[in-house]
XYZ file of C-alpha atoms in Angstrom:
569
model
C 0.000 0.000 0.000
C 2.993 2.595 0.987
C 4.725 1.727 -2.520
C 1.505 2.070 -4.310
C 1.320 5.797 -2.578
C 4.481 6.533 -3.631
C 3.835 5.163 -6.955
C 0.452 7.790 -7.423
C 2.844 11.022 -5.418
C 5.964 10.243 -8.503
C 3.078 9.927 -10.903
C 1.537 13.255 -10.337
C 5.093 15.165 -9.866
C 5.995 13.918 -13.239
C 2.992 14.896 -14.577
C 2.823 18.171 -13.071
C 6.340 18.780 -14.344
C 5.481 17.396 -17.790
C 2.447 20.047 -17.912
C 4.912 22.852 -16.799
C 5.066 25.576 -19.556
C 5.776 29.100 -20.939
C 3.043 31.262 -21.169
C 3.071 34.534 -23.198
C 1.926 37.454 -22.232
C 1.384 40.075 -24.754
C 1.563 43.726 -23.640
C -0.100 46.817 -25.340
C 3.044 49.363 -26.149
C 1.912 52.341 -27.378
C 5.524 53.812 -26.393
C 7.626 51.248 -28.552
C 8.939 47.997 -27.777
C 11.342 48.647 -25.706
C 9.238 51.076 -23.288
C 7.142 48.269 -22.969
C 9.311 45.727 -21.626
C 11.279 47.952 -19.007
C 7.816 48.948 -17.382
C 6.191 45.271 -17.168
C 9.585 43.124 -17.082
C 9.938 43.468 -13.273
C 6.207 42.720 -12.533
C 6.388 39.597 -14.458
C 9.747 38.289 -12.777
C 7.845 38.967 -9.511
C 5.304 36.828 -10.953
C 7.116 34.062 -12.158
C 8.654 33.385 -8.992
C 5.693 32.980 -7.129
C 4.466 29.949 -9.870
C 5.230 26.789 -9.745
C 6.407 25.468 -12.797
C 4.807 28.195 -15.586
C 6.572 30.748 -16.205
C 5.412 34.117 -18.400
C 7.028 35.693 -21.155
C 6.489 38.683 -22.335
C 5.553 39.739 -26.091
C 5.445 43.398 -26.612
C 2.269 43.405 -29.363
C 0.756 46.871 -30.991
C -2.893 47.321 -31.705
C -2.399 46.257 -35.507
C -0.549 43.307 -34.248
C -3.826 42.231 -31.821
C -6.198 40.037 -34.696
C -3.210 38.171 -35.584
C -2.090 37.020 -32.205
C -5.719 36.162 -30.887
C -6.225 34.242 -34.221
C -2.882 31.869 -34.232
C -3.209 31.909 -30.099
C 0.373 33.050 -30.268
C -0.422 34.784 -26.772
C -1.873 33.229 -23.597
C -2.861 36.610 -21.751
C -2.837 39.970 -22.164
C -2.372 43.252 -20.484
C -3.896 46.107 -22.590
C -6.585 48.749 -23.132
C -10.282 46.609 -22.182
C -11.716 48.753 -25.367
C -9.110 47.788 -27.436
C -9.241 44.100 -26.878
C -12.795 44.534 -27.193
C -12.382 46.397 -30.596
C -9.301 44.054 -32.084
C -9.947 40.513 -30.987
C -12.350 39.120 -33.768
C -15.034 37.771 -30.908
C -12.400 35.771 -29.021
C -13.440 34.708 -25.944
C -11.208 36.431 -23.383
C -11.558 36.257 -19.450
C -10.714 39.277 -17.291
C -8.799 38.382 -13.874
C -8.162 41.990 -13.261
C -8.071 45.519 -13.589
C -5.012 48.250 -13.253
C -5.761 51.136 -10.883
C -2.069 52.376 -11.597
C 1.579 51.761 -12.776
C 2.737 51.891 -9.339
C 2.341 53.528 -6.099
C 5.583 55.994 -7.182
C 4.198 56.718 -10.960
C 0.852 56.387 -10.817
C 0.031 56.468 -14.793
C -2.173 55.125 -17.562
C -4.191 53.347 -15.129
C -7.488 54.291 -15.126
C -8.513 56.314 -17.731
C -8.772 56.685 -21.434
C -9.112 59.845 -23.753
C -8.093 61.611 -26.535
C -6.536 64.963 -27.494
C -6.717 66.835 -30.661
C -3.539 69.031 -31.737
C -2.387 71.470 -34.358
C 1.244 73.065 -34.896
C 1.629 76.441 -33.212
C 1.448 78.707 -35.978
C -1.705 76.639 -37.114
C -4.612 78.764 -38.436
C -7.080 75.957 -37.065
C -8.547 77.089 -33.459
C -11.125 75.197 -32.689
C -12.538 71.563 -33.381
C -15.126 72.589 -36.534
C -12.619 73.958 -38.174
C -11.220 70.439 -39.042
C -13.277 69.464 -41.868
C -11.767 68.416 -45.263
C -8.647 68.345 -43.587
C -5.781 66.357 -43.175
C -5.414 64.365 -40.168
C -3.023 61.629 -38.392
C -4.135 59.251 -36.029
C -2.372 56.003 -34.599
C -4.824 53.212 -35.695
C -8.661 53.059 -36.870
C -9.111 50.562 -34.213
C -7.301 53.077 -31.633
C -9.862 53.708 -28.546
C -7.254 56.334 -26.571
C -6.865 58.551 -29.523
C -8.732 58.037 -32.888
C -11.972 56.707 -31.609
C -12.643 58.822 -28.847
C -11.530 61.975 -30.829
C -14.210 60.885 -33.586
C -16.900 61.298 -30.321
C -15.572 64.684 -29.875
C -15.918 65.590 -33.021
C -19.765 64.205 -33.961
C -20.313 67.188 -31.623
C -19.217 69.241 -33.716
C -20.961 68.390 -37.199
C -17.638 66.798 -38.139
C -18.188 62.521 -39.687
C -15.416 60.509 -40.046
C -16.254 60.719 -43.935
C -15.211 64.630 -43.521
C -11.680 63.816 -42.697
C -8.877 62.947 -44.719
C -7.040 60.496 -42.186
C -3.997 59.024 -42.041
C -3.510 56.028 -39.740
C 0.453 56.086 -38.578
C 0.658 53.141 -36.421
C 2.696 52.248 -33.270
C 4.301 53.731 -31.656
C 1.968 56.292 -30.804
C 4.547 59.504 -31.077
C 4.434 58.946 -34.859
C 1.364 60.746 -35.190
C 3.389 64.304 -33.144
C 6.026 63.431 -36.192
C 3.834 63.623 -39.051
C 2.120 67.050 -37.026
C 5.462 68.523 -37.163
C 7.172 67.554 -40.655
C 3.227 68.912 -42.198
C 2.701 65.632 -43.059
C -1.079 66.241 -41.395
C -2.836 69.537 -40.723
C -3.778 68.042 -36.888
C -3.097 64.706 -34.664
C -5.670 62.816 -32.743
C -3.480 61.221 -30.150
C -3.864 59.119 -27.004
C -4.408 61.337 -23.532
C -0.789 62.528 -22.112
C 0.761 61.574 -24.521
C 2.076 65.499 -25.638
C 2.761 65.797 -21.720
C 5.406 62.819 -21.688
C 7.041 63.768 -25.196
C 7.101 66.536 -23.251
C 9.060 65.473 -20.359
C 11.116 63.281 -22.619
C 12.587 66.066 -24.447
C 11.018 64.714 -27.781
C 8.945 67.852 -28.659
C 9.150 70.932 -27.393
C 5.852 72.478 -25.462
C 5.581 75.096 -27.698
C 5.050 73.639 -31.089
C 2.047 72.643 -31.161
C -1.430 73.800 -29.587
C -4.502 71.764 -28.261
C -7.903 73.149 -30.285
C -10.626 74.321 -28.343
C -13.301 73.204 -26.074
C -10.777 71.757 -24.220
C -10.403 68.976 -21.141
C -8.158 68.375 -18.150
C -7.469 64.788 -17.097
C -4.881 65.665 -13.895
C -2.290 67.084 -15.644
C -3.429 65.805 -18.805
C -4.547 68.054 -21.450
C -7.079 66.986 -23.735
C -10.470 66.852 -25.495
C -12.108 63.429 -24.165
C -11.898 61.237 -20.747
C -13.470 57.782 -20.010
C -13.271 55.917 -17.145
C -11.301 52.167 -18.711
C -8.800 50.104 -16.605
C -6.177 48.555 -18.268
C -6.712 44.701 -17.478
C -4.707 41.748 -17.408
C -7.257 39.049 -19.544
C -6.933 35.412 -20.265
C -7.404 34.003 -23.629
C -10.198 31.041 -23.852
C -7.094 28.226 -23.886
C -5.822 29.251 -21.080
C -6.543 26.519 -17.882
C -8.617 27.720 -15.484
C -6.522 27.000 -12.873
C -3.682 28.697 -13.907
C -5.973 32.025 -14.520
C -6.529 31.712 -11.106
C -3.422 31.353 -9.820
C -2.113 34.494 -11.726
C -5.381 36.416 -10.248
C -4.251 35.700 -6.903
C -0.833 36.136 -7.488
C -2.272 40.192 -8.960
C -4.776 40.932 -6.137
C -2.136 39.735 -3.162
C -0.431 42.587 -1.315
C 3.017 44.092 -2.873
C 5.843 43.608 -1.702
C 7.748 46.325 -4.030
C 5.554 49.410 -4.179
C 7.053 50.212 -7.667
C 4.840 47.025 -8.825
C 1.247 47.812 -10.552
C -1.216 48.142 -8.507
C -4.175 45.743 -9.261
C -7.940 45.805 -8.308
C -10.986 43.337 -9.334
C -11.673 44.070 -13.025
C -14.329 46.874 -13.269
C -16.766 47.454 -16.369
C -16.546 49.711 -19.081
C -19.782 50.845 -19.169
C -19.014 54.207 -20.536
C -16.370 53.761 -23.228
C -18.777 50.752 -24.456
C -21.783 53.743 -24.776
C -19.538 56.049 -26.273
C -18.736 52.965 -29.138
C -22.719 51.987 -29.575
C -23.252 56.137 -30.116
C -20.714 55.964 -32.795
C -22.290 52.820 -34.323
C -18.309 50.799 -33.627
C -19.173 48.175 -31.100
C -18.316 45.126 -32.113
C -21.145 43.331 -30.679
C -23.606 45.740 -31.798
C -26.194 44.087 -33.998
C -27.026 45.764 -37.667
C -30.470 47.157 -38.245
C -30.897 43.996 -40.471
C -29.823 41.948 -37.541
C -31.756 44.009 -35.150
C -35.372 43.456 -37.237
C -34.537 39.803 -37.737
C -34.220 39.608 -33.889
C -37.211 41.238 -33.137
C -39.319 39.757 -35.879
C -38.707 36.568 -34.335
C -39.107 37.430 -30.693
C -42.428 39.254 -31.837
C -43.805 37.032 -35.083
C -47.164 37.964 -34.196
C -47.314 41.401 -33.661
C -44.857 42.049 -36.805
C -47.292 40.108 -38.699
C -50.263 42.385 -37.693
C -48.155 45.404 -38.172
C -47.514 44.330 -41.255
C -50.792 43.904 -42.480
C -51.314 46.839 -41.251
C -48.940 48.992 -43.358
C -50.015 47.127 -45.830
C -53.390 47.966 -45.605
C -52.226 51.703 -44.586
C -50.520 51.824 -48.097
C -53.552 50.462 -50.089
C -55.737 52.838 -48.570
C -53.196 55.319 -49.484
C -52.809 54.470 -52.857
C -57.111 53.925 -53.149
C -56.460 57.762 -51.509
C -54.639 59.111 -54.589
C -56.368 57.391 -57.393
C -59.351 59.024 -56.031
C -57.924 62.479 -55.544
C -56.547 62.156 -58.978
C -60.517 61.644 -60.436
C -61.532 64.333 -57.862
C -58.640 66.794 -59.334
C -59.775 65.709 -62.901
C -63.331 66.598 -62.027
C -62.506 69.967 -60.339
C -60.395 71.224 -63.239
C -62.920 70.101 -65.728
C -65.151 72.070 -63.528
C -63.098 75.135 -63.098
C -62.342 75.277 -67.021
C -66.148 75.619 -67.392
C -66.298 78.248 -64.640
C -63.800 80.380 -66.216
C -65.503 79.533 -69.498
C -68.795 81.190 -68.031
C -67.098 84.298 -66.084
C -65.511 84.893 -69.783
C -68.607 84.682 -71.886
C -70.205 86.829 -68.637
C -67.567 89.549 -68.859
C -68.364 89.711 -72.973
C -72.298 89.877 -72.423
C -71.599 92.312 -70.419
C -69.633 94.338 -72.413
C -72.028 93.925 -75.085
C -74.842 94.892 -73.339
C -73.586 97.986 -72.454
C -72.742 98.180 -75.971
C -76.846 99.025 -75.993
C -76.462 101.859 -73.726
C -73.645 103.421 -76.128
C -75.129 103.099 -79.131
C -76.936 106.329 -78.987
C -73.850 108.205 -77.268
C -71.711 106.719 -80.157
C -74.493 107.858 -82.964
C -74.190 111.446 -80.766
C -70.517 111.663 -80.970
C -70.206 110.833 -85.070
C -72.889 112.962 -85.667
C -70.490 115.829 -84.955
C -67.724 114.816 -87.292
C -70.285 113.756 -89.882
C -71.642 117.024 -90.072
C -68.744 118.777 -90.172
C -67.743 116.795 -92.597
C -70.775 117.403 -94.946
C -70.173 121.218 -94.382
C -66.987 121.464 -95.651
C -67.930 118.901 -98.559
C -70.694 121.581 -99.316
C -68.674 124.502 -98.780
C -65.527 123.011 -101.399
C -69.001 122.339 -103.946
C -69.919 125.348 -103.582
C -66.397 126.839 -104.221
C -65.646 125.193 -107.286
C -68.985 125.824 -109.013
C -68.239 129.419 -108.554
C -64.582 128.928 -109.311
C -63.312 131.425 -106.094
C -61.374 128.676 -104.229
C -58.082 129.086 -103.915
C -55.335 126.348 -103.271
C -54.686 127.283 -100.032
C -58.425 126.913 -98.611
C -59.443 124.077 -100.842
C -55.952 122.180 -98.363
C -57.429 123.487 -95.270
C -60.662 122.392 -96.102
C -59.455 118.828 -96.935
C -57.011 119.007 -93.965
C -60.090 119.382 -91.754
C -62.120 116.705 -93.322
C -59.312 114.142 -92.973
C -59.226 115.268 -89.155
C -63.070 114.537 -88.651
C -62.670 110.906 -90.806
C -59.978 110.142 -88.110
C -61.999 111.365 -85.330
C -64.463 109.520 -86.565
C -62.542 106.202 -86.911
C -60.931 106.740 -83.819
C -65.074 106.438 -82.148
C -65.471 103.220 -84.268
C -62.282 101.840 -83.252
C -62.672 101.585 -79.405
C -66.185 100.447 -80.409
C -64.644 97.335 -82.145
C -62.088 97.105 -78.914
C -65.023 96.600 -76.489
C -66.926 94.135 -79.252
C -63.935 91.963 -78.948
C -62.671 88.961 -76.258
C -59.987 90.254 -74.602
C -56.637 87.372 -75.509
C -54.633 88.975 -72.693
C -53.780 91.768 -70.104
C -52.453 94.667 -71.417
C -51.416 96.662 -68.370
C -49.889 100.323 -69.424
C -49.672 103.373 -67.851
C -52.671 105.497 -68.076
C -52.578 109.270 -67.858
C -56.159 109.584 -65.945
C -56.898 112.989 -66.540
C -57.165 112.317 -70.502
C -58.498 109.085 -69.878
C -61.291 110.338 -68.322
C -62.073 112.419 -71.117
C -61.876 109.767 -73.308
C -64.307 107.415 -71.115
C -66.793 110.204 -71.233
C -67.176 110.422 -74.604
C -68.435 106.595 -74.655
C -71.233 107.412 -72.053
C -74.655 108.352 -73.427
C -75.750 111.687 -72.239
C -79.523 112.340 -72.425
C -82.104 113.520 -70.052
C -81.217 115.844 -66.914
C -78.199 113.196 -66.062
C -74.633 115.728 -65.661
C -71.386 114.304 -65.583
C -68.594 116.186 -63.968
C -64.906 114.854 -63.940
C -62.588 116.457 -61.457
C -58.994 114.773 -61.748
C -55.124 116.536 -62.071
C -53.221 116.264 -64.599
C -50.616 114.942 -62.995
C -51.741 111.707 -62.012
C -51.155 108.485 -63.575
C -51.872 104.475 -62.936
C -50.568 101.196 -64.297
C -53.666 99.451 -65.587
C -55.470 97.875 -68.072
C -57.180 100.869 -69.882
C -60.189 98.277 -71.132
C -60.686 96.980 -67.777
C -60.418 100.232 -66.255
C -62.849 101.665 -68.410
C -65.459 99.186 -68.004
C -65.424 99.366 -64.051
C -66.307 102.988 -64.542
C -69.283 102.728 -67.326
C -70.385 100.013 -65.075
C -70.252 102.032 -62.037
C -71.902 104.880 -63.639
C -74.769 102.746 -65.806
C -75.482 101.846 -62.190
C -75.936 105.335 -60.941
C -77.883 106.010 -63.981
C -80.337 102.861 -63.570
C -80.862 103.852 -59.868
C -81.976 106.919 -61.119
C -79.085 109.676 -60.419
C -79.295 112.861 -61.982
C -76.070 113.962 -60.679
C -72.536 111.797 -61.452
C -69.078 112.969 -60.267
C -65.895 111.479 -61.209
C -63.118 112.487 -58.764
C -59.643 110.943 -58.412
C -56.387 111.903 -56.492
C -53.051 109.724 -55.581
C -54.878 106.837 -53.638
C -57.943 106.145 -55.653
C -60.705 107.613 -57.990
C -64.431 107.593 -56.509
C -67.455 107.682 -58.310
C -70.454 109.511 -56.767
C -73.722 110.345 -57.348
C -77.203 111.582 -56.028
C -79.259 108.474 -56.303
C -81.165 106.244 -53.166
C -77.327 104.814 -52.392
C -77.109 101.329 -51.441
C -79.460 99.004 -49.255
C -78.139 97.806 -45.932
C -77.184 94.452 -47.394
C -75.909 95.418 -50.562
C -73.228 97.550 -47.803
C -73.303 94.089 -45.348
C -72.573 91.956 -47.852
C -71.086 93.409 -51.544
C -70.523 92.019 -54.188
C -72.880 88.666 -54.268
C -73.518 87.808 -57.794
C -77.448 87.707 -59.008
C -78.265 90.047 -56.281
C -80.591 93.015 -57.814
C -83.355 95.361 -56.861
C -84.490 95.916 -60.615
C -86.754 93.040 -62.445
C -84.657 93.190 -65.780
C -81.260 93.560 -63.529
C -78.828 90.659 -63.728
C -77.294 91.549 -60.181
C -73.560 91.103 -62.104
C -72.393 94.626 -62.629
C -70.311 95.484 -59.543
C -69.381 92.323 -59.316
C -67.666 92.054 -62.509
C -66.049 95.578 -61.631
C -64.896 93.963 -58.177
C -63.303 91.254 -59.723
C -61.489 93.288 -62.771
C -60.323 95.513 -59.989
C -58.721 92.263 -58.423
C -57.101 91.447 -61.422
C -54.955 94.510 -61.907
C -54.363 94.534 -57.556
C -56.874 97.283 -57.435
C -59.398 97.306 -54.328
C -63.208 98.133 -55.108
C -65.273 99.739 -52.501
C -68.836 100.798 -52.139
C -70.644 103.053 -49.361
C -73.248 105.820 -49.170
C -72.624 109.446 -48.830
C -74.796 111.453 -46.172
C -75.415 115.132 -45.494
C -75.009 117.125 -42.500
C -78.248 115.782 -41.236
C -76.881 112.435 -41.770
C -79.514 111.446 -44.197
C -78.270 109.124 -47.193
C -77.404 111.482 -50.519
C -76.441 109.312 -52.767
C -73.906 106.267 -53.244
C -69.689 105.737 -53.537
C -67.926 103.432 -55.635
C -64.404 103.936 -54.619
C -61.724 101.867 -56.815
C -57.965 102.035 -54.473
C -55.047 101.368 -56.567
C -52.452 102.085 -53.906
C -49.202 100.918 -55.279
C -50.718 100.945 -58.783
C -49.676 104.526 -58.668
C -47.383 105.176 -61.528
């Protein structure tokens, strides 16, 4: 029984010492290789003599390097930046056994937090973050978290994309990207927090040459743009034993012996960097939108189903929607094409029918060219058959009858103008005062009516003279056929009013003007003032109507005002 105990106790040393090993430990060195390996060398000879048989090696690895060395399992743990493993390792399965509050208790740095600072030479014309767009910039690595990464979440605040800049990735180590800054290789650098501060100290660039951009952010001593709260850790890849993980987390959490050894706590999260990588749409384990509907189609089949026929029916309806908005439309514009159809053909009746009223006013004014005509005619007859005419009065007897023809064409003319459709506006500037004069001369005089026109000289409109004229025979074939005696035409700067002595208007003709078919006489179409309101509206002219009183305040007659305001020539 003791030999067979003795046997088992060999049997297990020899195995134990068969299953003895070198582990390697990769190290993130942003500062070089060789920076690398004097800062973690001692803490890993501490750490091999407390194991057994293992011993650690160390492998100084950059962030480029990381896919590689998690893919051929080249490394067995890793001390690094939590983000960047996160960012760099493919989905490996890694195990954290702890987190680094510090360095050491005598330099306490890159510990515990992560950011990045944004930098331009010193004689830069760049001052501030949104200034950087279209422009050249160095960074160490797209998959940098300290430095690239966090510098893009500065700069979404700013309006800036990534697509804005014109990057240029320099690698490891990090001071490359101060170099290409200073030899104007890059208009800016996004580099990792402190860094500038321990080129700095290390005599590699002077303080002066180059100048953090604005709004900017202290980290202790630190000058920057961005800080996060992200431990370095010491992780275990997914081949790693268990046992030996263990082991080395026990080994990291036991009390110091050498206070210049790092200072290790249990690993913490990384809640905030891992935010700051979902806002920018980088997180590794952060599902597409493709991904993210397939995941909650199938955790919801149901209510995506109904949802779905709903949208569909949403966008049938819609399209039902159109198709009969579209016959509506079609139905509307037929419609409107016959309404403007009608308010033409209205406009030309009524035209024409005041084409009634003028006919004696037009036989009145070429009576008076006629006969002068026929005098002169008479009076050359007369001449010749007594052979006294000389040259000179037989030309100014001829001149005048070739003034009266013209006169007289000049009265058949406008005739034919207000016979016609009008094809389109013809907006001129009218000189009212002859205008006037000329409108008059198309209004019938007879009975007691009087007509007086009281406008300057001086005044003129842009309008369209047919238009214009028949708002005013309108307006005074209204007075006329209320049964004025008394018209007055008066204008000024602002408008030209139309008054007369007639009954005025009722109280709802004033309530409510211009309603179409509205009249007090039997053979009245009620379309008059309406038709003036409207060609008013058409050359931005405002019609008005009102009564006039005396001093008693009893109604004397009725207004038709028409406003031109900025018609004003």
């Amino acid at each position: 029984m003791l030999l067979l105990l003795r046997a088992l106790l060999i049997f297990l040393f020899l195995s134990s010492a068969v299953q003895a090993k070198d582990w390697t430990i990769g190290i993130q060195s942003p500062f070089g290789s060789e920076r690398a390996e004097d800062i973690w060398q001692k803490w890993v000879d501490s750490v091999n003599s407390r194991l057994s048989n293992d011993r650690l090696i160390i492998k100084r690895i950059s962030v480029s390097d990381f896919p590689l060395e998690f893919r051929n399992k080249s490394i067995d743990f890793i001390i690094a930046q939590p983000i960047q493993i996160l960012l760099t390792t493919e989905g490996a399965n890694v195990s954290w056994i702890a987190s680094l509050q510090s360095l050491s208790s005598v330099v306490p740095s890159i510990g515990d937090n992560v950011g990045s600072a944004i930098w331009v030479r010193a004689d830069s014309p760049i001052h501030a973050l949104s200034e950087l767009k279209g422009k050249k910039v160095a960074a160490v690595a797209e998959s940098a978290f300290g430095g690239y990464i966090g510098g893009l979440a500065v700069l979404v605040n700013y309006g800036i994309r990534e697509s804005d800049l014109k990057i240029n990735f320099t690698d490891y180590p990090v001071n490359k990207t101060f170099e290409h800054l200073l030899k104007n290789k890059a208009e800016a650098a996004i580099t990792p927090l402190c860094l500038y501060e321990k080129l700095v100290d290390d005599g590699l660039i002077q303080s002066d040459s180059v100048r953090l951009l604005s709004p900017k952010h202290m980290y202790n001593s630190c000058q920057g743009n961005i800080s996060l709260k992200s431990n370095w850790v010491l992780a275990s890849l997914a081949h790693v034993p268990e046992s030996l993980s263990k082991q080395l987390a026990v080994i990291a959490l036991s009390d110091r012996k050498d206070l210049t050894e790092p200072i290790w706590i249990p690993p913490k999260s990384n809640t905030e960097a891992e935010m700051l990588l979902n806002r920018l749409g980088k997180h590794p384990n952060q599902l597409s939108l493709w991904e993210n509907i397939q995941s909650s189609f199938n955790k919801n089949r149901h209510l995506w189903e109904l949802g779905l026929m709903a949208v569909f029916v949403i966008i049938a309806n819609h399209f039902f929607a159109i198709w009969l908005a579209q016959r509506r439309n079609k139905r509307i514009k037929a419609i409107n094409q016959d309404l403007n159809e009608t308010e033409r053909l209205v406009y030309q009746a009524d035209r024409v029918s005041m084409l009634g009223e003028m006919v004696s006013g037009i036989g009145h004014e070429l009576n008076q060219p006629l006969s002068a005509i026929l005098y002169f005619a008479e009076g050359l007859k007369l001449g010749v058959s007594s052979d006294k005419l000389k040259n000179d009065e037989i030309l100014s007897a001829l001149d005048s009858i070739v003034c009266e023809v013209k006169s007289s064409k000049k009265i058949i003319d406008n005739v034919r103008l207000w016979g016609k459709r009008p094809l389109e506006d013809a907006v001129q500037e009218v000189d009212l005062s002859t205008f006037l004069d000329e409108v008059k001369k198309l209004i019938f005089i007879r009975r007691n009516i009087n007509i007086s026109i009281v406008c300057p000289t001086s005044i003129a409109v842009r309008a369209d003279p047919l238009k214009l004229t028949q708002i005013i025979l309108n307006a005074v074939l209204n007075s006329f056929q209320a049964g004025a005696t008394e018209i007055s035409i008066v204008c000024d700067q602002e408008s030209l009013k139309i008054l007369d002595n007639g009954p005025g208007f009722s109280k709802e003709q004033l309530d409510f003007p211009f309603v179409p078919f509205r009249t007090t006489r039997k053979e009245g179409l009620g379309i008059g003032l309406v038709i003036c309101e409207r060609l008013a509206k058409s050359m931005g002219m405002y019609l008005n109507i009102a009564n006039k009183t005396n001093e008693k305040g009893v109604i004397s007659g009725a207004l038709i005002q028409l406003i031109w305001r900025d018609a004003v020539a």
